[in-house]
Coordinates of C-alpha atoms in Angstrom, one line a residue:
M1 CA 79.0 127.5 115.0
N2 CA 78.4 124.9 117.7
A3 CA 81.0 123.2 119.8
K4 CA 80.6 119.8 118.1
N5 CA 81.3 121.2 114.7
S6 CA 84.1 123.4 115.9
L7 CA 86.1 120.4 117.3
S8 CA 85.9 118.6 113.9
I9 CA 87.3 121.4 111.8
S10 CA 90.2 120.1 109.7
R11 CA 93.6 121.7 109.2
K12 CA 92.8 122.0 105.5
L13 CA 89.7 124.0 106.2
L14 CA 91.5 126.4 108.5
L15 CA 94.2 127.0 105.9
T16 CA 91.5 127.8 103.4
V17 CA 89.4 130.3 105.5
G18 CA 92.3 131.5 107.7
A19 CA 91.9 134.3 110.3
V20 CA 93.8 136.0 113.0
L21 CA 97.4 135.9 111.7
C22 CA 99.1 134.6 114.8
A23 CA 101.3 131.6 114.4
L24 CA 101.3 129.0 117.1
P25 CA 104.0 129.5 119.7
L26 CA 105.8 126.1 119.4
S27 CA 108.9 127.2 121.2
A28 CA 110.2 130.1 123.2
Q29 CA 113.4 130.0 121.1
E30 CA 111.6 130.7 117.8
V31 CA 112.4 134.4 117.8
W32 CA 110.9 135.2 114.4
R33 CA 107.4 134.6 115.9
E34 CA 107.9 137.9 117.8
G35 CA 107.5 140.1 114.8
R36 CA 105.3 140.8 111.7
N37 CA 107.5 139.0 109.2
I38 CA 105.8 135.8 108.4
A39 CA 108.7 134.7 106.2
G40 CA 110.6 134.0 109.4
L41 CA 108.5 130.8 109.8
S42 CA 110.6 129.3 107.1
F43 CA 113.3 128.7 109.8
Y44 CA 111.0 126.2 111.6
E45 CA 109.3 122.9 110.9
G46 CA 106.2 121.0 112.0
M47 CA 102.4 121.0 111.7
E48 CA 100.2 122.0 114.5
G49 CA 96.6 123.2 114.9
Q50 CA 94.3 124.1 117.7
V51 CA 90.6 124.8 118.2
E52 CA 89.1 126.4 121.4
V53 CA 85.5 126.8 122.5
G54 CA 84.7 128.7 125.6
G55 CA 82.9 131.3 127.6
S56 CA 83.4 133.8 130.4
F57 CA 81.4 135.9 132.8
T58 CA 82.5 139.4 134.1
S59 CA 81.0 141.4 136.9
G60 CA 81.9 144.1 139.5
G61 CA 81.8 147.8 139.9
F62 CA 85.5 148.7 139.2
K63 CA 84.9 149.6 135.6
L64 CA 84.7 152.5 133.1
P65 CA 81.3 154.0 132.7
S66 CA 80.8 152.5 129.2
D67 CA 81.5 149.0 130.5
A68 CA 78.7 146.5 131.3
S69 CA 77.7 145.8 134.9
K70 CA 77.5 142.2 133.9
L71 CA 79.0 140.7 130.8
W72 CA 78.6 137.2 129.2
Q73 CA 80.9 136.1 126.4
A74 CA 81.1 132.9 124.3
G75 CA 83.1 132.1 121.3
V76 CA 85.3 129.8 119.2
N77 CA 88.7 130.3 117.7
A78 CA 91.0 128.1 115.7
Q79 CA 94.4 128.4 114.2
A80 CA 96.8 126.1 112.3
E81 CA 100.2 126.1 110.8
S82 CA 101.6 123.6 108.2
H83 CA 105.1 123.3 106.8
Y84 CA 105.9 121.7 103.5
K85 CA 109.1 121.4 101.5
D86 CA 108.6 124.6 99.5
I87 CA 105.7 126.4 101.2
V88 CA 104.3 127.3 104.6
F89 CA 100.6 128.0 105.3
V90 CA 99.1 129.6 108.4
G91 CA 95.4 130.4 109.0
A92 CA 92.9 130.9 111.7
F93 CA 89.2 131.6 112.4
Q94 CA 87.5 133.5 115.2
F95 CA 83.9 134.2 116.3
D96 CA 82.6 135.4 119.6
V97 CA 79.5 137.1 121.0
K98 CA 79.2 139.3 124.0
H99 CA 76.1 140.4 125.9
G100 CA 76.2 143.2 128.5
E101 CA 73.7 144.4 131.0
G102 CA 73.1 148.0 132.1
M103 CA 75.2 149.5 129.4
M104 CA 75.3 153.1 128.2
G105 CA 78.1 155.5 127.1
S106 CA 80.2 155.0 124.0
M107 CA 78.4 153.9 120.8
F108 CA 81.7 152.9 119.3
T109 CA 82.9 149.2 119.4
T110 CA 86.2 150.2 120.9
P111 CA 86.1 153.4 123.0
D112 CA 89.2 155.6 122.8
F113 CA 90.4 154.0 119.5
Y114 CA 89.4 157.2 117.7
P115 CA 90.0 160.8 119.0
I116 CA 86.2 161.4 119.1
D117 CA 83.4 159.5 120.7
V118 CA 79.6 159.6 120.9
L119 CA 77.9 158.8 124.3
E120 CA 74.2 157.9 125.0
F121 CA 72.7 157.8 128.5
T122 CA 69.9 155.2 128.6
P123 CA 71.1 152.0 130.5
G124 CA 70.2 148.9 128.7
P125 CA 71.5 145.6 127.1
K126 CA 74.0 145.6 124.3
T127 CA 75.2 142.8 122.1
R128 CA 78.5 142.6 120.2
Q129 CA 79.6 140.0 117.7
T130 CA 83.2 139.7 116.4
Y131 CA 84.3 137.5 113.5
G132 CA 87.6 137.2 111.8
V133 CA 89.2 135.3 108.9
G134 CA 92.6 135.5 107.3
G135 CA 95.7 133.6 106.4
G136 CA 99.3 133.7 105.3
M137 CA 101.7 132.0 103.0
V138 CA 105.5 131.7 102.7
W139 CA 107.4 130.5 99.6
I140 CA 110.7 128.7 100.4
T141 CA 113.0 129.2 97.4
R142 CA 116.4 127.8 96.6
S143 CA 117.9 131.2 97.1
R144 CA 118.5 133.1 100.3
W145 CA 115.5 135.3 99.7
V146 CA 112.2 134.2 101.1
P147 CA 108.9 136.1 100.4
G148 CA 105.6 135.8 102.2
F149 CA 102.4 137.6 103.0
T150 CA 99.6 137.8 105.5
L151 CA 96.0 139.0 105.0
Q152 CA 93.5 139.5 107.8
F153 CA 89.9 140.6 108.0
Q154 CA 87.8 141.3 111.1
G155 CA 84.3 142.6 111.4
I156 CA 82.3 143.7 114.5
N157 CA 78.6 144.2 114.9
Y158 CA 77.5 146.2 118.0
S159 CA 73.9 147.0 118.8
K160 CA 71.6 148.3 121.5
R161 CA 67.8 147.6 121.3
K162 CA 66.6 150.1 123.9
D163 CA 66.0 153.7 123.0
L164 CA 68.3 155.5 122.2
R165 CA 68.9 152.6 119.9
H166 CA 72.0 152.3 117.8
T167 CA 73.8 149.8 115.6
T168 CA 77.6 150.1 115.0
Y169 CA 79.5 148.3 112.3
R170 CA 83.3 148.0 112.2
Q171 CA 85.7 146.5 109.6
E172 CA 89.4 146.0 109.6
V173 CA 91.6 144.8 106.8
N174 CA 95.3 144.2 107.3
F175 CA 97.7 143.2 104.5
A176 CA 101.4 142.7 105.2
P177 CA 103.8 141.4 102.4
S178 CA 107.2 140.4 103.7
L179 CA 110.7 139.5 102.5
L180 CA 113.5 137.7 104.4
Y181 CA 117.2 137.4 103.6
K182 CA 118.8 134.4 105.2
G183 CA 122.5 134.9 105.9
D184 CA 125.0 132.4 107.4
R185 CA 124.4 133.7 110.9
W186 CA 122.7 137.1 110.6
N187 CA 119.2 137.3 109.0
I188 CA 117.4 140.5 107.8
G189 CA 113.8 141.0 107.0
T190 CA 111.3 143.7 106.0
T191 CA 107.5 144.0 106.1
L192 CA 105.2 146.5 104.4
I193 CA 102.2 147.5 106.5
L194 CA 98.9 148.3 104.8
D195 CA 95.9 148.6 107.2
N196 CA 92.4 150.0 106.9
N197 CA 89.7 150.3 109.5
S198 CA 86.3 151.9 109.3
E199 CA 83.3 152.2 111.6
F200 CA 79.9 153.9 111.4
I201 CA 77.1 154.4 113.9
Q202 CA 73.4 154.5 112.9
A203 CA 71.0 155.7 115.7
E204 CA 67.2 155.7 115.8
Q205 CA 64.3 156.2 118.2
L206 CA 61.3 153.8 117.8
G207 CA 57.8 153.9 119.3
T208 CA 56.6 156.2 122.0
A209 CA 59.5 158.0 123.8
T210 CA 59.9 157.3 127.5
A211 CA 61.5 160.7 127.9
D212 CA 61.0 164.2 126.6
T213 CA 64.0 163.7 124.4
Y214 CA 67.0 161.5 124.2
N215 CA 70.3 163.4 124.5
A216 CA 73.7 162.4 123.2
F217 CA 77.2 163.8 123.7
L218 CA 79.8 164.2 120.9
D219 CA 83.1 164.0 122.7
K220 CA 85.9 165.9 120.9
G221 CA 88.6 164.8 123.4
K222 CA 88.9 164.8 127.2
R223 CA 85.1 164.8 127.5
Y224 CA 84.7 168.3 126.0
G225 CA 82.1 168.6 123.3
V226 CA 78.5 169.0 122.4
F227 CA 75.5 167.8 124.5
E228 CA 72.1 168.0 122.9
A229 CA 69.3 166.0 121.4
W230 CA 70.7 162.9 119.6
D231 CA 69.5 164.1 116.2
G232 CA 70.8 167.7 116.7
S233 CA 73.1 169.3 114.2
G234 CA 76.1 169.2 116.6
I235 CA 76.1 165.4 117.2
H236 CA 76.3 164.4 113.5
L237 CA 74.4 161.2 114.0
K238 CA 71.6 162.4 111.7
D239 CA 72.7 165.3 109.4
P240 CA 70.7 166.4 106.3
G241 CA 71.5 163.8 103.6
V242 CA 73.7 161.7 106.0
D243 CA 72.0 159.3 108.3
R244 CA 75.0 158.0 110.1
L245 CA 78.3 159.0 111.7
A246 CA 81.2 157.4 109.7
V247 CA 84.9 157.1 110.6
N248 CA 87.6 155.8 108.3
Q249 CA 91.4 155.4 109.0
K250 CA 94.1 154.3 106.6
I251 CA 97.5 153.2 107.9
W252 CA 100.7 152.4 106.1
G253 CA 104.2 151.7 107.4
L254 CA 107.4 149.7 107.3
A255 CA 109.0 147.2 109.7
L256 CA 112.6 146.0 109.7
Q257 CA 113.8 142.8 111.5
T258 CA 117.1 141.2 112.2
S259 CA 118.3 138.2 114.1
L260 CA 121.5 136.4 115.1
E261 CA 120.5 132.7 114.7
E262 CA 118.1 132.1 117.7
T263 CA 120.2 134.1 120.2
F264 CA 119.2 137.7 119.4
Y265 CA 116.2 139.3 117.7
A266 CA 115.3 142.9 117.1
D267 CA 112.7 144.8 115.0
V268 CA 111.6 148.4 114.5
E269 CA 108.4 149.6 113.0
Y270 CA 107.0 153.0 111.8
R271 CA 103.4 153.6 110.9
H272 CA 101.7 156.7 109.5
S273 CA 97.9 157.1 109.6
N274 CA 95.3 159.4 108.1
G275 CA 91.7 159.3 109.5
Q276 CA 88.6 161.3 109.0
V277 CA 85.1 161.6 110.4
G278 CA 82.2 162.1 108.0
E279 CA 81.3 161.3 104.4
K280 CA 79.5 162.7 101.3
G281 CA 81.5 165.9 101.5
Y282 CA 80.8 166.4 105.3
T283 CA 84.3 165.8 106.8
W284 CA 83.8 167.0 110.3
F285 CA 87.2 165.9 111.7
R286 CA 90.6 164.8 110.4
F287 CA 93.1 163.0 112.6
P288 CA 96.6 162.2 111.3
G289 CA 98.8 160.1 113.4
Q290 CA 102.2 158.4 113.7
G291 CA 103.5 155.4 115.6
F292 CA 106.9 153.8 116.3
R293 CA 107.6 150.4 117.8
A294 CA 110.9 148.8 118.7
K295 CA 111.9 145.7 120.6
A296 CA 114.9 143.5 121.2
L297 CA 115.4 140.2 122.9
W298 CA 118.3 138.0 123.9
N299 CA 118.1 134.2 124.6
V300 CA 120.7 132.8 126.9
T301 CA 120.8 129.0 127.2
G302 CA 121.7 127.7 130.6
K303 CA 122.4 124.2 131.9
K304 CA 118.8 123.7 133.0
G305 CA 116.8 126.1 131.0
L306 CA 116.5 129.2 128.8
H307 CA 116.8 132.8 130.0
T308 CA 115.2 135.5 127.8
L309 CA 115.9 139.2 128.3
R310 CA 113.7 141.7 126.4
A311 CA 113.2 145.4 126.0
D312 CA 110.2 147.2 124.4
M313 CA 109.5 150.8 123.4
N314 CA 106.3 152.1 121.9
W315 CA 105.5 155.7 120.9
D316 CA 102.2 157.0 119.5
G317 CA 101.0 160.5 118.5
M318 CA 97.7 161.8 117.1
D319 CA 96.3 165.2 116.3
N320 CA 92.6 166.0 115.7
Y321 CA 91.5 168.9 113.4
E322 CA 87.9 170.1 113.4
S323 CA 86.5 171.4 110.1
V324 CA 84.5 174.6 109.7
I325 CA 81.7 173.6 107.2
D326 CA 78.8 175.6 105.8
R327 CA 75.9 174.4 103.7
V328 CA 75.6 176.5 100.5
S329 CA 72.4 176.3 98.4
A330 CA 72.5 177.2 94.7
G331 CA 69.9 176.3 92.1
G332 CA 68.0 174.3 94.7
V333 CA 71.0 172.1 95.5
T334 CA 72.7 172.2 98.9
T335 CA 76.4 171.3 99.0
P336 CA 78.9 171.4 101.9
V337 CA 81.7 173.9 101.7
E338 CA 84.7 173.6 104.0
Y339 CA 86.3 176.9 104.9
A340 CA 89.1 176.0 107.4
N341 CA 90.0 173.7 110.2
N342 CA 91.3 174.0 113.7
R343 CA 93.5 171.7 115.7
I344 CA 91.5 171.0 118.8
Y345 CA 93.3 168.0 120.4
I346 CA 96.8 166.5 120.6
K347 CA 97.8 163.2 122.2
R348 CA 101.3 161.7 122.8
C349 CA 102.0 158.5 124.5
M350 CA 105.3 156.6 125.1
E351 CA 105.7 153.2 126.9
L352 CA 109.0 151.5 127.6
G353 CA 110.4 148.8 129.8
P354 CA 112.3 145.5 130.3
S355 CA 111.1 142.0 130.9
Y356 CA 112.6 138.7 131.8
S357 CA 111.5 135.1 131.5
Y358 CA 112.9 131.7 132.3
E359 CA 111.8 128.4 130.8
S360 CA 113.1 125.3 132.5
H361 CA 113.9 122.1 130.6
S362 CA 111.5 120.3 133.0
G363 CA 108.6 122.5 131.9
W364 CA 108.0 125.2 134.5
K365 CA 108.3 128.9 133.6
V366 CA 108.6 132.2 135.4
G367 CA 108.5 135.8 134.1
A368 CA 108.7 139.4 135.3
A369 CA 108.0 142.7 133.5
A370 CA 108.1 146.4 134.2
S371 CA 107.0 149.4 132.1
V372 CA 106.6 153.1 132.5
N373 CA 103.8 154.7 130.5
M374 CA 104.0 158.5 129.9
E375 CA 101.0 160.1 128.4
A376 CA 100.1 163.8 127.5
D377 CA 97.0 165.2 125.9
R378 CA 96.0 168.8 125.3
G379 CA 92.7 170.2 124.3
T380 CA 92.3 173.6 122.7
Y381 CA 88.6 173.6 121.8
M382 CA 87.8 177.3 122.0
Y383 CA 90.2 180.2 122.0
P384 CA 91.8 181.0 124.4
Y385 CA 91.0 178.0 126.6
L386 CA 93.5 175.2 127.1
D387 CA 93.4 172.0 129.1
L388 CA 96.6 170.0 129.5
D389 CA 97.0 166.6 131.3
E390 CA 100.3 164.7 131.7
S391 CA 100.7 161.4 133.7
T392 CA 103.3 158.8 134.3
V393 CA 102.2 155.3 135.3
L394 CA 104.2 152.3 136.5
N395 CA 103.1 148.8 135.5
L396 CA 104.6 145.6 137.1
A397 CA 103.8 142.0 136.3
L398 CA 104.9 138.6 137.7
S399 CA 103.9 135.3 136.0
G400 CA 104.5 131.6 136.4
E401 CA 103.6 128.2 135.0
V402 CA 104.0 124.8 136.7
P403 CA 103.2 121.4 135.1
L404 CA 101.7 118.9 137.6
G405 CA 101.3 115.7 135.7
P406 CA 98.2 116.1 133.4
F407 CA 97.5 119.4 135.0
T408 CA 99.1 122.8 134.3
L409 CA 98.8 125.6 136.7
T410 CA 99.4 129.2 135.6
A411 CA 99.3 132.4 137.7
E412 CA 99.9 136.1 137.1
M413 CA 99.9 139.2 139.2
T414 CA 99.9 142.8 137.9
F415 CA 100.3 146.1 139.7
R416 CA 99.6 149.6 138.4
T417 CA 100.1 152.9 140.1
E418 CA 100.5 156.5 139.0
L419 CA 103.9 158.0 139.7
A420 CA 103.3 161.6 138.7
E421 CA 100.7 163.9 137.1
R422 CA 100.3 167.4 135.9
H423 CA 97.2 169.5 135.1
E424 CA 97.2 172.9 133.5
V425 CA 94.0 174.7 132.7
I426 CA 93.5 178.2 131.3
D427 CA 89.9 179.0 132.1
L428 CA 87.5 182.0 132.4
E429 CA 89.3 183.5 135.4
Q430 CA 92.5 183.8 133.5
V431 CA 91.3 185.5 130.3
D432 CA 89.6 188.7 129.3
A433 CA 86.4 189.3 131.3
S434 CA 84.5 190.0 128.1
V435 CA 84.8 186.3 127.1
V436 CA 81.7 184.6 128.6
T437 CA 81.4 181.4 126.5
V438 CA 83.2 178.4 127.8
P439 CA 83.6 174.9 126.2
F440 CA 81.1 172.3 127.6
R441 CA 82.5 169.4 129.5
L442 CA 80.8 166.2 130.7
V443 CA 82.4 166.6 134.2
D444 CA 80.8 163.7 136.0
W445 CA 81.7 161.2 133.3
W446 CA 85.3 162.6 133.1
D447 CA 85.7 162.3 136.9
L448 CA 84.7 158.6 136.9
E449 CA 87.2 157.8 134.1
E450 CA 90.0 159.8 135.8
E451 CA 89.5 157.8 139.0
F452 CA 89.6 154.5 137.2
N453 CA 92.8 155.5 135.3
D454 CA 94.5 157.1 138.3
V455 CA 93.9 154.8 141.3
T456 CA 96.4 152.1 142.2
C457 CA 95.2 148.8 140.9
L458 CA 96.2 145.2 141.8
S459 CA 95.0 142.2 139.7
G460 CA 95.6 138.4 140.0
T461 CA 94.9 135.5 137.6
L462 CA 94.8 131.8 138.3
N463 CA 94.2 129.2 135.6
I464 CA 94.2 125.4 135.8
R465 CA 94.4 123.2 132.7
Y466 CA 93.8 119.5 132.4
D467 CA 95.1 117.6 129.3
F468 CA 93.6 114.3 128.3
T469 CA 92.9 112.1 125.3
I470 CA 89.8 110.6 123.8
R471 CA 90.4 107.9 121.2
K472 CA 94.0 109.1 121.0
Q473 CA 92.8 112.7 120.2
P474 CA 94.6 115.3 122.5
L475 CA 92.0 117.5 124.3
Y476 CA 92.2 119.9 127.2
V477 CA 89.9 121.8 129.5
E478 CA 90.9 125.0 131.3
A479 CA 89.2 127.1 134.0
G480 CA 90.4 130.3 135.5
C481 CA 89.6 133.6 137.1
T482 CA 91.0 137.1 137.0
T483 CA 90.2 139.6 139.7
F484 CA 90.9 143.4 139.9
H485 CA 91.0 145.6 143.0
G486 CA 91.2 149.4 143.0
F487 CA 92.6 151.1 146.1
G488 CA 91.0 154.4 147.4
V489 CA 87.9 154.2 145.1
V490 CA 85.4 157.0 145.9
L491 CA 83.3 157.7 142.8
L492 CA 83.2 154.4 140.9
P493 CA 80.3 152.0 141.8
G494 CA 82.8 149.5 143.3
S495 CA 86.4 148.7 143.9
N496 CA 86.4 145.1 142.6
R497 CA 85.8 143.3 139.3
Q498 CA 86.3 139.7 138.2
T499 CA 86.2 137.6 135.0
T500 CA 85.7 133.8 135.2
H501 CA 86.2 131.6 132.1
L502 CA 85.9 128.0 131.0
T503 CA 87.5 126.7 127.8
I504 CA 87.6 123.4 126.0
G505 CA 90.3 122.8 123.4
Y506 CA 91.4 120.3 120.8
K507 CA 94.9 120.0 119.3
F508 CA 95.7 118.4 116.0

C-alpha cells in the first residue's frame, strides 16, 4: 500500500477491515480505555480516525546477538472509532516491513516468546513483514447492560535468503467478548479472553554449500540444548515425515473491571495457556503457563490540570516439559510413541510499580514511572545438573510533552539497572565422579545476552511534531530519535544504539 492511497482511506473502510483493537486516546480522563472491555467505550462520544505512514532506521552495536546490525522499517497503520445512537464501531489496519543486515541467531519472529528457540550462525539479510486486521463493536441498549466484542488477526512472514535459509510464519487470533453493567456511580465489567498463536519454521539449503555443513542450535532454555547439523534428529527442523518445526499455543482467561465514574478505575486479569512444539504425533515439548495482571488508577482534578496516580502488577509463570519419544515400526508403518516427559525448564517473572502523570489544561504534560522486575528461571536438563538464575532490575522513566504553537515537543528518558542477582549451579565437580556427560551450553552466545540484560542502560527520546492543514484537512509530520547507551560494556560489539524515525499522519 503506497502513501497516497493510505491517506485517502475512509472511516467506513477502516471499520470494515478493522485491525489492531486499540481505541484512540481521546482524553486522559476516559479510564475505560485502559482495559480490555470494549463496552466501556459506550461512556464516550465522538468520531475520530487517524492514518500514519512512516519509516525508521536503527543502527549500533548495543544489541542482542539475534538483532540486526542495521535495520530499516517502513509501514502504514490506521485506526478509527465511530459512535452512533445505539452502536459503536472501532477498527484499524496495520502493515509494516523490516529489512535487517548481518542477521543470524533466532529463527523465530519473536525471540523469547516461547521457551525454546532455534539459532543459525550464517550472517546475512533477513526480511520481516507484519500485517494485521480486526475490529470491534458495542451495542448500546436501553438497559444498564452493554455487550460488545473485539476480534483481531495478525500475521508475520520472516525469511532469510542466505544459507542456512529459513522461512518462518506466525499467526495470532484474539477474540474478546465483553459485558458491562452501568450503575449510578459504580460500573462493573467482565471480558472473556480467547487467544491462539502459532508459528512454524521451514529451513532449507540450496545450491553448493559454502561450508562443510550448516549447524543449528536447539535452545531448551538458558542456551542449553543441542548443537548439530541443521537437519539432524536433535534439532527437529527436518524430521522423518515432518519438514518443519511447529509451535502452537492456546490461551484463555477472564478479566474483571470496575470504575467509580471517571475518578477511579481498576481491573484484574487471569490467563491460562497450553502450548506444544511439534505436530503429526511428534510432540517434542509441552509448555503450560499462567499469567496475572492488575492495575488501578486514580484521577484527581486540580485547578489547572489533571493528576493521575497509577499502580501496576504483572506476574507470569511457565514450565517446559520435554517428551521422550520413540519411533515404532509395525507392518511397514512407523508411528511415534511417547513414553514419558521431563520438566526441564521453569520461569517466573513479576513486575510491579507506581506511576504518576499530570496533564495541564494548557496542554503540557509530564509523567514519571518506576518498576521493579524480579525474574527467576531454573534449568534441569540432565540429572543431576541444575542451573538457577535470579535477578532484580529497577526501571525508571521520565516523560514530558510541550505544545509550541503548531509544534509539539515530546521527550522521554529511561534508566535500567540491576539491583541484585543470584546464580546457583550444580555441575560435574559437585556430583558423582562416575557421571561424565554434561548438558551442552552455547556459552559465548549466553554471555553476550547476559551482558546486554545486566549492564546499566540509559536511553533518551526526543520527538518533534508539526500540525498543519491542506484544504482544511488536518495533517502532521513527526520526526524523532531514540538513543541507548550501555555502561561497562565489554563483550558486545558496541555500547550505543539509535533509532531515527519520520512519520506523516492524517486525521479525519
